[in-house]
């Protein structure tokens, strides 16, 4: 026992000589500028186990996009998956000029996508395949405070609920739990704390948690519209 | 310790006529009463007689060697020698020389040959009554103050002799190996008394400063004086040989003739000035000579045989092995040698240095200590102190490495400063020296990041330790080539990352390697 007590001084002594900021290896990417946590989900069965999965934020240059190719990838994000079903997104860089909305300089809107980097060139291109992404959630970066679709956005990074503007009319289900809160009311009256007001319909919708979904056939539409 | 040493020279010399030389060489290891037993007095007498026989135009019939005899035997021998000289003079050879050498105990009044005594006054009377025109009396004993009180002998200062002195045709000179109150010493290493050893080497050629192939009395004394002073200066009892003379006329008395002596010897050319140790056979053989050469082109006549020669300078030793043939000549400049440098000398116990200093500049490299990092090249400045058994040193080093983050969006530049303490033990081989060592070091790390994001610089202290193998090879002058390498480890705090973010820290002790090579300057 006495020996153990004496031995306990060893790490203390070593830690004394090894002081200061800990040294970083090649896994270090810097100090994150923005972090969000969410839930991990999957649907369907993947055809094969994907290799070289990367998580990136894809910024939109306009409010209207049709495919992933219309987005600009910024490789500055890490997605850490924690057992059993949570994840954390870290943003290590601010969006650059080429990531900003053309109609509103200093403001960037993007979505998180997971893809298989088949050619391992650390970017989405060629035969790379989208595996999943966040659902109906967007990342906004603004150099100053602004109001977007009636929602106040502070300067810096923010996580926002994407409006249902992107959902095709025929696919919009208008669920009963939404309808019971009335029509066109939230534009005037606002919504309770746990709901959000969708500008397309003026409904209060449940404020959905951040979900990162991996599923077969995941597409940009899926990321923009939850329905 | 040798009790007494003195050289009494009485000269009567005519430079125009070459005459026969008579030698009486006396050695007695025994003294009176409690006087200690000498070990090399009789050997000294043999050496002196031998060198004159080989190199000094002294024939065997004119050489008398008395070993362990008493005063009456010496007295009788000297009287008989005087009688032979008178007989020779009657045969028209009036310029004969008489050299008397004595090695043994003495006091202020006379020579101690065992329990018997030969008073200096009587000795002087015998010498003065000798019909030889040149009379040389060499007494190898201590407390030679008694000698300078001999009537008719005028003492000179210790350094009164100049090399260009000319002795008059007739006179008497005295050279003592030690002052009146000094003891004379024998050397276990030299296997002789200091003075006689150097005197014999002088006669072999080491003293031939004017390189005229003759060693004169003045040259021999001057050399023996200086070397005895130097040799005994390393001991507790320094000896000051003294030269006393009473001279009339002119002339210079040559004791040995190197050109003629070559017929019975081998000539060793000593092309460079310096101190030489000459051993018979091998490095472990008996020491034949310890000689100093002040100018280039000196030569030494030695018995034919195999020799190990060590030339000593302040910076290094050179060791030669050579064979001398009768009548042959070997110049050291044509003999291959092995050179031992400062540190090797120190480790062998040679030289006069207690320590050797080395400044070094090294190019270095350290293996990666962090995942994804590259080999870190750098430079190092070192200092080491070589002691006989161990070498200690420190090394200040800087290295630079880089790494690309796995994500590709962050570049790391990693500076490392280290102050290292090391201890190593050298083993000297034929062409190089190899060492094994241990090291500890204090380290300062600084990481700089290039990123479009936020990544503040990181500074950290660490501790290192390890072992190494080093190889050193002397180049030229005082320069040395050094290569070293080995395993090292560092104790430092490493960032634990999650998703690229540093969220914690952990103590790391990775095993890696260190290698360096460069130039050292010894002083």
XYZ file of C-alpha atoms in Angstrom:
750
model
C 0.000 0.000 0.000
C 2.826 2.294 0.857
C 4.349 1.499 -2.487
C 1.129 2.401 -4.225
C 0.979 5.664 -2.353
C 4.481 6.495 -3.398
C 3.749 5.480 -6.974
C 0.830 7.868 -7.030
C 3.312 10.719 -7.021
C 4.709 9.606 -10.345
C 1.902 10.932 -12.545
C 1.742 14.058 -10.429
C 5.419 14.688 -11.008
C 5.136 13.896 -14.670
C 2.162 16.167 -15.085
C 4.162 18.909 -13.393
C 6.918 18.676 -15.996
C 4.379 18.270 -18.783
C 2.417 21.416 -18.292
C 0.948 24.036 -20.570
C -1.521 23.648 -23.400
C -1.746 20.030 -24.511
C -0.179 19.296 -27.867
C -2.530 18.642 -30.748
C -2.190 15.864 -33.265
C -3.634 15.661 -36.746
C -7.146 15.041 -35.468
C -7.281 18.593 -34.158
C -9.173 21.035 -36.343
C -9.190 24.084 -34.138
C -11.743 25.613 -31.831
C -15.317 25.109 -33.062
C -17.194 28.303 -33.862
C -20.552 26.652 -33.524
C -21.796 23.371 -32.106
C -25.203 21.770 -32.218
C -26.391 18.416 -30.990
C -29.103 16.308 -32.514
C -30.579 12.879 -32.925
C -29.411 10.295 -35.346
C -31.931 8.386 -37.356
C -31.989 5.981 -40.215
C -34.646 4.655 -42.516
C -34.603 1.728 -44.860
C -31.592 -0.452 -45.289
C -28.453 0.710 -46.945
C -27.433 -1.431 -49.866
C -23.878 -1.625 -48.737
C -21.840 -0.317 -45.898
C -20.615 3.077 -47.058
C -16.948 3.912 -46.801
C -15.319 7.268 -46.296
C -18.402 8.996 -45.017
C -17.980 12.719 -44.686
C -20.200 15.404 -43.207
C -20.145 18.811 -44.807
C -22.256 21.863 -44.840
C -23.570 22.817 -48.219
C -24.316 26.505 -48.605
C -26.936 27.849 -50.926
C -26.185 30.842 -53.117
C -29.889 31.572 -53.589
C -33.161 30.814 -51.958
C -34.106 28.496 -54.780
C -32.117 25.343 -55.406
C -32.945 22.176 -57.239
C -30.144 19.759 -56.482
C -27.030 19.293 -54.400
C -24.968 20.471 -57.335
C -26.471 23.923 -56.849
C -24.945 24.100 -53.370
C -21.386 24.988 -52.424
C -19.690 22.644 -50.046
C -17.565 23.955 -47.228
C -15.358 21.383 -45.571
C -15.316 22.858 -42.142
C -17.659 20.694 -40.213
C -17.367 17.573 -38.165
C -20.181 15.287 -37.253
C -19.580 13.145 -34.235
C -21.939 10.284 -33.729
C -22.402 9.105 -30.161
C -23.837 5.830 -29.144
C -26.644 5.077 -29.431
C -28.374 7.804 -31.424
C -27.094 11.292 -30.910
C -24.632 13.336 -32.835
C -22.873 16.643 -32.552
C -22.056 18.999 -35.366
C -19.074 21.301 -35.052
C -18.367 24.173 -37.371
C -14.746 25.223 -37.515
C -14.876 27.952 -40.141
C -17.059 30.827 -41.101
C -18.526 30.711 -44.584
C -16.504 32.546 -47.193
C -17.663 34.975 -49.819
C -18.526 32.188 -52.230
C -20.800 30.637 -49.621
C -22.980 33.693 -49.093
C -26.347 34.354 -50.631
C -25.968 36.369 -53.777
C -28.966 38.435 -52.810
C -27.791 39.101 -49.275
C -24.066 39.426 -48.787
C -22.910 38.521 -45.335
C -25.671 35.982 -44.954
C -25.278 32.277 -45.665
C -27.859 29.513 -45.463
C -26.922 25.878 -45.690
C -27.832 22.333 -44.880
C -25.783 19.484 -43.471
C -25.335 16.485 -45.719
C -23.564 13.200 -45.267
C -21.988 11.685 -48.339
C -19.738 8.887 -49.338
C -16.479 10.305 -50.600
C -15.818 7.518 -53.032
C -12.760 9.078 -54.637
C -11.498 10.202 -51.218
C -10.639 13.663 -52.415
C -12.274 15.191 -49.352
C -14.962 16.931 -51.352
C -18.336 16.106 -52.843
C -17.960 15.560 -56.549
C -17.963 12.950 -59.263
C -19.457 9.693 -58.173
C -19.847 10.686 -54.576
C -23.198 9.700 -53.165
C -25.397 11.539 -50.661
C -26.205 9.231 -47.778
C -28.193 11.479 -45.516
C -28.453 14.835 -43.863
C -30.393 16.996 -41.498
C -34.111 17.204 -41.977
C -35.802 20.552 -42.380
C -33.097 22.290 -40.468
C -30.772 24.890 -41.813
C -27.647 26.593 -40.642
C -27.573 30.347 -40.977
C -24.513 32.490 -40.652
C -24.920 36.221 -40.523
C -22.329 38.873 -39.968
C -24.939 40.902 -38.150
C -28.397 40.373 -36.635
C -31.208 39.980 -39.097
C -34.776 38.766 -39.431
C -35.372 35.824 -41.683
C -38.939 34.771 -42.481
C -40.052 36.645 -39.443
C -37.526 34.996 -37.192
C -34.865 37.077 -35.482
C -31.397 35.722 -36.216
C -28.435 36.856 -34.137
C -25.015 37.484 -35.603
C -22.912 34.382 -36.140
C -24.110 30.844 -36.579
C -27.691 29.822 -35.889
C -29.736 26.718 -36.354
C -33.098 27.484 -37.931
C -36.176 25.570 -38.980
C -36.506 25.676 -42.698
C -39.866 26.997 -43.861
C -42.109 24.577 -45.638
C -41.701 26.635 -48.773
C -39.676 23.830 -50.188
C -42.313 21.205 -49.748
C -44.349 20.414 -52.837
C -47.994 21.256 -52.442
C -49.166 17.763 -53.156
C -46.897 16.349 -50.530
C -47.969 18.677 -47.803
C -50.067 16.600 -45.408
C -51.247 19.283 -42.990
C -51.315 16.993 -39.976
C -54.197 17.342 -37.517
C -52.014 18.335 -34.621
C -50.962 21.351 -36.642
C -54.362 22.248 -37.858
C -55.887 22.390 -34.406
C -53.804 25.462 -33.665
C -55.757 27.365 -36.269
C -55.023 28.924 -39.609
C -53.208 32.148 -40.308
C -52.982 32.833 -36.666
C -49.288 32.535 -35.997
C -48.367 35.378 -38.309
C -50.209 37.666 -35.976
C -50.350 35.941 -32.661
C -47.202 33.962 -32.766
C -46.781 30.458 -31.445
C -46.175 28.876 -28.085
C -42.613 28.318 -27.009
C -42.402 24.737 -28.256
C -43.922 25.515 -31.653
C -42.827 27.474 -34.625
C -44.749 29.561 -37.106
C -44.495 28.510 -40.697
C -44.794 31.436 -43.002
C -46.081 29.470 -45.931
C -49.225 28.439 -44.177
C -49.313 30.610 -41.115
C -49.555 27.528 -38.972
C -47.806 26.746 -35.790
C -45.842 23.580 -36.198
C -44.079 21.504 -33.589
C -40.493 22.564 -33.205
C -38.766 19.450 -34.407
C -35.467 18.354 -32.950
C -32.388 18.357 -35.107
C -32.338 15.045 -36.889
C -29.519 13.607 -38.941
C -30.971 10.897 -41.111
C -29.216 8.259 -43.140
C -31.495 6.505 -45.549
C -31.543 5.032 -48.993
C -32.279 7.543 -51.709
C -31.739 10.546 -49.529
C -32.008 13.690 -51.586
C -31.856 17.420 -51.163
C -35.658 17.565 -51.184
C -35.654 15.312 -48.189
C -33.331 17.626 -46.387
C -35.442 20.652 -47.147
C -38.859 19.187 -46.488
C -39.762 16.865 -43.651
C -42.805 15.466 -45.332
C 64.179 8.352 -4.713
C 67.678 8.688 -5.956
C 69.989 10.180 -3.396
C 72.553 12.034 -5.391
C 73.322 13.028 -8.912
C 76.142 15.206 -10.162
C 78.268 15.553 -13.163
C 81.776 16.791 -12.759
C 83.589 17.583 -15.884
C 87.214 18.395 -16.096
C 88.389 19.295 -19.517
C 91.734 19.553 -21.005
C 91.181 19.685 -24.687
C 92.930 20.489 -27.839
C 90.597 20.807 -30.776
C 93.283 20.090 -33.296
C 94.063 16.518 -32.321
C 91.603 13.646 -32.027
C 92.693 11.447 -29.165
C 91.637 8.306 -27.352
C 88.942 8.532 -24.761
C 89.100 6.511 -21.546
C 85.901 5.845 -19.700
C 85.451 4.695 -16.131
C 81.771 4.161 -15.475
C 80.824 3.345 -11.894
C 77.488 2.302 -10.512
C 76.572 1.171 -7.036
C 73.047 0.596 -5.820
C 74.206 0.307 -2.230
C 74.842 3.221 0.085
C 75.996 3.631 3.643
C 73.934 2.590 6.645
C 70.299 3.480 6.245
C 70.598 4.884 2.777
C 67.955 3.228 0.654
C 68.755 0.680 -1.968
C 68.912 2.236 -5.396
C 67.326 0.318 -8.240
C 68.948 1.716 -11.334
C 72.324 3.195 -10.382
C 74.316 0.268 -11.769
C 72.059 0.141 -14.821
C 72.717 3.832 -15.382
C 76.458 3.211 -15.357
C 76.028 0.460 -17.939
C 73.858 2.669 -20.127
C 76.359 5.490 -20.006
C 79.284 3.249 -20.840
C 77.290 1.558 -23.576
C 76.302 4.731 -25.370
C 79.893 5.990 -25.331
C 81.106 2.626 -26.587
C 78.679 2.663 -29.481
C 78.789 6.321 -30.391
C 81.716 7.948 -28.647
C 84.893 6.620 -30.238
C 85.560 4.695 -27.082
C 87.066 1.287 -27.505
C 86.350 -1.649 -25.273
C 89.898 -1.790 -23.973
C 89.599 1.804 -22.770
C 86.292 1.278 -20.991
C 86.075 0.172 -17.394
C 82.714 -0.630 -15.888
C 82.597 -0.936 -12.095
C 79.332 -2.217 -10.687
C 78.792 -2.578 -6.968
C 82.468 -2.094 -6.175
C 83.843 -0.262 -3.145
C 85.901 2.911 -2.832
C 89.253 1.193 -2.847
C 88.457 -0.585 -6.116
C 87.418 2.693 -7.694
C 90.517 4.408 -6.327
C 92.726 1.689 -7.736
C 90.981 1.722 -11.098
C 91.393 5.472 -11.455
C 95.058 5.289 -10.534
C 95.645 2.515 -13.040
C 93.820 4.475 -15.698
C 96.044 7.463 -15.007
C 99.022 5.188 -15.384
C 97.763 4.010 -18.773
C 97.286 7.591 -19.845
C 100.846 8.451 -18.897
C 101.994 5.485 -20.886
C 99.947 6.628 -23.850
C 101.319 10.136 -23.658
C 104.743 8.693 -23.806
C 103.641 7.289 -27.146
C 102.900 10.776 -28.573
C 99.155 10.925 -27.902
C 99.016 13.775 -25.434
C 95.386 14.731 -26.080
C 93.659 11.716 -24.573
C 90.458 12.255 -22.629
C 89.261 10.711 -19.422
C 85.563 10.485 -18.605
C 84.568 9.282 -15.172
C 80.932 8.613 -14.524
C 79.498 7.748 -11.134
C 75.924 6.848 -10.248
C 75.065 6.042 -6.665
C 74.836 7.457 -3.195
C 76.862 10.425 -2.009
C 76.771 13.173 0.550
C 78.357 16.565 0.849
C 81.804 15.115 1.430
C 82.141 12.191 -0.909
C 80.841 9.215 -2.841
C 79.279 6.338 -0.935
C 80.174 3.043 -2.518
C 78.409 0.700 -0.189
C 79.847 1.220 3.280
C 83.032 2.770 1.873
C 83.549 6.428 1.004
C 85.660 8.128 -1.591
C 86.039 11.763 -0.494
C 85.507 14.432 -3.135
C 88.869 15.974 -2.257
C 90.607 12.702 -3.043
C 88.577 12.229 -6.175
C 89.473 15.719 -7.300
C 93.127 15.099 -6.596
C 93.089 11.927 -8.668
C 91.324 13.659 -11.522
C 93.613 16.671 -11.414
C 96.651 14.456 -11.383
C 95.457 12.616 -14.464
C 97.676 13.225 -17.467
C 94.585 13.370 -19.722
C 94.189 16.699 -21.446
C 90.429 16.304 -21.223
C 89.194 15.093 -17.873
C 85.550 14.440 -17.365
C 84.173 13.343 -14.051
C 80.526 12.501 -13.874
C 79.057 11.869 -10.466
C 75.464 10.847 -10.395
C 74.353 11.620 -6.885
C 72.432 14.122 -4.892
C 73.288 16.967 -2.494
C 76.114 17.909 -4.722
C 76.905 21.026 -2.750
C 79.990 19.177 -1.619
C 81.273 19.095 -5.151
C 81.192 22.842 -5.663
C 83.426 23.282 -2.595
C 86.198 21.421 -4.330
C 89.195 23.630 -4.500
C 89.858 24.955 -7.944
C 86.335 24.423 -9.201
C 84.331 27.515 -9.906
C 80.596 27.185 -9.929
C 78.489 28.812 -12.592
C 74.799 29.580 -12.541
C 72.376 26.901 -13.457
C 71.837 28.413 -16.879
C 75.336 29.728 -17.402
C 75.954 27.468 -20.380
C 75.106 28.743 -23.801
C 75.113 26.436 -26.737
C 77.712 28.439 -28.514
C 80.082 28.332 -25.562
C 83.556 27.175 -26.421
C 85.575 25.440 -23.829
C 89.149 26.438 -23.563
C 91.864 23.977 -24.258
C 92.366 23.180 -20.644
C 90.110 23.514 -17.693
C 87.566 21.848 -15.530
C 83.800 21.957 -15.615
C 81.274 20.501 -13.207
C 77.710 19.638 -14.038
C 75.491 18.574 -11.204
C 72.109 17.087 -11.647
C 70.710 18.709 -8.574
C 71.416 21.659 -6.350
C 73.195 21.233 -3.054
C 70.101 20.590 -1.039
C 68.135 18.640 -3.589
C 67.485 14.928 -3.858
C 67.869 13.181 -7.145
C 65.328 10.700 -8.286
C 65.002 7.478 -10.135
C 62.065 6.831 -12.391
C 60.263 3.538 -12.394
C 58.901 4.353 -15.824
C 62.248 5.285 -17.312
C 64.054 2.474 -15.473
C 66.832 4.940 -14.806
C 67.593 8.126 -12.959
C 66.027 11.117 -14.638
C 69.307 12.881 -15.336
C 71.210 9.901 -16.682
C 68.279 8.901 -18.846
C 68.227 12.302 -20.483
C 71.996 12.465 -20.676
C 72.119 9.143 -22.508
C 69.377 10.277 -24.883
C 71.305 13.456 -25.473
C 74.318 11.398 -26.450
C 72.177 9.284 -28.761
C 71.502 12.367 -30.837
C 68.609 14.113 -29.197
C 70.879 16.963 -28.144
C 72.454 17.562 -31.537
C 70.901 20.961 -32.051
C 73.275 22.143 -34.733
C 72.793 18.825 -36.535
C 76.485 18.424 -37.209
C 76.260 14.732 -36.287
C 78.238 15.369 -33.094
C 76.918 15.793 -29.587
C 79.159 18.054 -27.617
C 79.379 18.378 -23.877
C 77.547 21.655 -23.979
C 74.756 20.232 -26.079
C 74.449 17.180 -23.888
C 74.357 19.183 -20.695
C 71.919 21.733 -22.044
C 69.546 18.998 -23.154
C 69.885 16.943 -19.979
C 69.407 20.019 -17.817
C 66.199 21.040 -19.523
C 64.703 17.558 -19.686
C 65.572 16.744 -16.096
C 63.930 19.943 -14.983
C 60.847 19.120 -17.036
C 60.603 15.518 -15.934
C 61.161 16.139 -12.259
C 58.829 19.111 -12.400
C 56.002 16.578 -12.434
C 57.263 15.058 -9.185
C 57.476 16.358 -5.653
C 61.236 16.986 -5.819
C 62.347 19.062 -8.735
C 65.999 18.752 -9.722
C 68.187 21.541 -11.030
C 71.282 20.181 -12.759
C 74.269 22.493 -12.373
C 77.277 23.059 -14.540
C 80.629 24.014 -12.998
C 83.833 24.574 -14.855
C 87.373 25.812 -14.766
C 88.526 26.326 -18.284
C 91.606 27.409 -20.055
C 92.141 27.550 -23.810
C 89.563 26.867 -26.466
C 87.739 23.934 -27.905
C 84.497 22.051 -27.801
C 84.436 18.510 -26.616
C 82.387 16.070 -28.621
C 81.190 13.134 -26.583
C 79.493 11.158 -29.367
C 79.750 10.981 -33.165
C 76.500 10.024 -34.812
C 77.780 9.268 -38.285
C 80.345 6.796 -37.022
C 77.916 5.387 -34.494
C 75.488 4.465 -37.233
C 77.687 1.488 -38.088
C 76.598 -0.149 -34.864
C 73.115 1.334 -34.578
C 69.963 2.209 -36.420
C 69.068 5.827 -37.030
C 65.632 7.074 -36.156
C 64.766 10.375 -37.806
C 62.470 12.618 -35.803
C 61.265 15.094 -38.395
C 58.977 17.148 -36.216
C 59.588 18.996 -33.014
C 57.903 17.519 -30.007
C 58.202 15.048 -27.210
C 58.822 11.411 -28.066
C 58.510 8.269 -26.035
C 60.341 5.293 -27.460
C 59.600 1.806 -26.227
C 61.434 -1.296 -27.179
C 59.344 -3.942 -28.939
C 55.835 -2.694 -28.404
C 53.761 -0.149 -26.583
C 54.099 -2.194 -23.430
C 57.812 -2.738 -23.820
C 60.510 -1.114 -21.715
C 61.006 2.569 -22.300
C 64.159 3.244 -24.190
C 63.996 6.974 -24.366
C 61.905 9.949 -23.509
C 63.244 12.735 -25.646
C 62.295 16.250 -26.595
C 63.043 17.602 -30.015
C 63.001 21.345 -30.388
C 63.633 21.587 -34.081
C 62.962 19.576 -37.184
C 65.401 17.011 -38.466
C 66.655 15.548 -35.226
C 67.930 12.002 -35.176
C 68.484 9.379 -32.567
C 70.782 6.393 -32.760
C 69.333 3.299 -31.180
C 70.186 -0.340 -30.989
C 68.811 -2.283 -33.943
C 65.414 -3.732 -33.173
C 61.694 -3.106 -33.166
C 60.363 0.038 -31.524
C 57.118 1.651 -30.578
C 57.327 5.424 -30.833
C 54.835 7.817 -29.395
C 55.050 11.454 -30.434
C 53.274 13.651 -27.967
C 51.887 17.059 -28.603
C 49.428 19.056 -26.648
C 46.654 18.159 -29.014
C 47.263 14.557 -29.838
C 49.554 11.584 -29.760
C 50.859 9.802 -32.794
C 51.934 6.234 -32.370
C 54.361 4.507 -34.702
C 55.694 1.004 -34.901
C 58.929 0.496 -36.778
C 61.953 -1.693 -37.240
C 65.486 -0.306 -37.035
C 68.217 -2.243 -38.755
C 71.909 -1.958 -38.092
C 73.251 0.848 -40.233
C 69.748 1.571 -41.446
C 67.712 4.680 -41.143
C 64.014 5.171 -40.594
C 62.401 8.571 -40.744
C 59.149 8.830 -38.822
C 57.615 10.940 -41.565
C 57.586 7.841 -43.753
C 56.025 5.559 -41.148
C 52.288 5.063 -40.868
C 50.881 6.124 -37.561
C 47.774 5.989 -35.489
C 46.644 9.278 -34.092
C 45.055 9.599 -30.696
C 43.205 12.822 -30.126
C 42.480 14.839 -27.012
C 39.710 12.727 -25.674
C 41.299 9.435 -26.540
C 44.448 10.561 -24.790
C 42.495 11.547 -21.779
C 40.707 8.239 -21.647
C 43.968 6.353 -22.054
C 45.391 8.302 -19.184
C 47.881 10.082 -21.396
C 48.632 13.723 -21.899
C 48.643 16.436 -19.349
C 45.014 17.403 -19.585
C 42.532 16.661 -16.863
C 39.581 17.315 -19.164
C 38.811 18.061 -22.789
C 36.130 20.452 -23.953
C 34.183 20.093 -27.171
C 31.803 22.458 -28.893
C 29.690 20.884 -31.578
C 27.182 21.827 -34.235
C 24.862 19.070 -35.320
C 22.131 18.580 -37.828
C 19.473 16.511 -36.146
C 16.186 14.758 -36.629
C 13.606 13.395 -34.252
C 10.955 10.874 -35.049
C 7.264 11.781 -34.786
C 5.761 12.007 -31.338
C 2.249 12.926 -32.409
C -0.136 11.119 -34.689
C 0.094 12.380 -38.233
C 3.179 14.496 -37.597
C 6.293 14.300 -39.691
C 9.921 13.698 -38.780
C 11.258 16.834 -37.127
C 14.552 18.054 -38.581
C 16.542 20.584 -36.630
C 19.886 21.806 -35.442
C 21.702 21.369 -32.164
C 24.555 23.123 -30.436
C 26.419 21.064 -27.916
C 29.114 21.274 -25.325
C 30.759 18.296 -23.735
C 33.378 17.758 -21.116
C 35.448 14.636 -21.549
C 36.770 13.225 -18.332
C 38.955 10.143 -18.112
C 36.097 7.806 -17.330
C 33.012 9.666 -18.461
C 31.927 12.398 -20.826
C 29.301 14.866 -19.688
C 27.593 17.441 -21.806
C 24.570 19.442 -22.686
C 22.875 20.121 -25.959
C 20.575 22.942 -26.938
C 18.436 21.993 -29.878
C 15.639 23.266 -32.034
C 13.522 21.278 -34.403
C 10.646 22.007 -36.690
C 7.974 19.701 -37.955
C 4.631 20.035 -39.589
C 1.376 18.208 -39.987
C -1.784 18.438 -41.998
C -4.979 17.824 -40.122
C -6.882 14.755 -41.216
C -9.683 17.049 -42.304
C -7.280 18.934 -44.521
C -8.350 22.348 -43.265
C -5.641 22.993 -40.680
C -1.879 23.091 -41.002
C 0.307 22.703 -37.948
C 3.825 24.037 -37.545
C 5.508 22.521 -34.539
C 8.597 24.095 -32.968
C 10.519 22.234 -30.310
C 13.272 23.638 -28.121
C 15.226 21.275 -25.944
C 18.000 21.521 -23.409
C 19.569 18.140 -22.976
C 21.945 16.784 -20.385
C 23.849 13.681 -21.328
C 26.431 11.309 -19.992
C 28.308 8.877 -22.157
C 31.084 6.353 -21.885
C 33.464 6.058 -24.821
C 35.258 3.031 -26.140
C 38.188 3.920 -28.359
C 38.695 1.699 -31.366
C 41.364 1.853 -34.019
C 39.705 4.386 -36.301
C 36.908 5.777 -34.271
C 35.441 6.077 -30.825
C 32.088 4.612 -29.900
C 30.042 5.657 -26.923
C 26.925 4.579 -25.112
C 25.037 7.239 -23.269
C 21.954 8.337 -21.434
C 20.166 11.640 -21.747
C 17.474 13.684 -20.098
C 16.075 16.908 -21.446
C 13.665 19.674 -20.736
C 11.514 20.613 -23.702
C 9.418 23.511 -24.817
C 6.890 22.886 -27.577
C 5.043 25.518 -29.521
C 2.420 24.712 -32.098
C 1.292 27.302 -34.608
C -1.765 26.656 -36.758
C -2.784 27.885 -40.151
C -6.527 27.727 -40.500
C -9.436 29.796 -41.746
C -11.034 29.033 -38.414
C -9.890 29.672 -34.926
C -6.902 27.713 -33.646
C -4.878 29.531 -31.019
C -1.185 28.740 -30.660
C -0.279 26.127 -28.109
C 2.751 26.179 -25.828
C 3.713 23.280 -23.688
C 6.548 22.064 -21.471
C 7.702 18.496 -21.579
C 10.360 16.165 -20.294
C 12.438 13.769 -22.367
C 14.759 10.874 -21.697
C 16.483 8.170 -23.644
C 19.663 6.431 -24.601
C 21.984 6.779 -27.538
C 24.966 5.406 -29.363
C 27.509 7.851 -30.715
C 30.423 7.463 -33.067
C 33.251 9.957 -33.274
C 36.047 10.174 -35.784
C 38.838 12.707 -35.742
C 39.090 14.661 -38.949
C 41.963 17.099 -38.864
C 43.303 19.704 -36.540
C 40.924 19.734 -33.582
C 37.821 18.838 -35.528
C 35.856 15.694 -34.981
C 32.968 14.133 -36.861
C 30.172 12.945 -34.630
C 27.162 10.780 -35.400
C 24.670 9.768 -32.785
C 21.251 8.268 -32.488
C 19.002 6.205 -30.322
C 15.595 5.739 -28.785
C 14.043 8.571 -26.841
C 10.751 9.282 -25.250
C 8.998 12.391 -24.084
C 6.502 12.993 -21.360
C 4.005 15.603 -22.485
C 0.360 16.445 -22.371
C -1.571 15.598 -25.528
C -4.932 17.005 -26.498
C -7.754 14.489 -26.671
C -9.961 15.456 -29.589
C -13.548 14.709 -30.423
C -14.857 15.676 -33.769
C -11.751 17.781 -34.292
C -12.200 19.702 -31.059
C -9.790 19.405 -28.153
C -11.970 18.350 -25.250
C -9.475 16.897 -22.796
C -5.815 16.143 -22.245
C -3.816 13.049 -21.590
C -0.236 12.352 -20.532
C 1.725 10.716 -23.343
C 5.103 8.952 -23.402
C 5.598 7.876 -26.998
C 8.747 6.035 -27.964
C 10.527 7.484 -30.935
C 14.056 8.027 -32.187
C 16.693 10.712 -32.358
C 19.595 11.021 -34.749
C 22.183 13.707 -35.310
C 25.428 14.280 -37.106
C 27.882 17.116 -37.260
C 31.212 18.607 -36.448
C 32.837 19.170 -33.097
C 35.745 21.395 -32.148
C 37.880 20.198 -29.292
C 39.883 22.509 -27.110
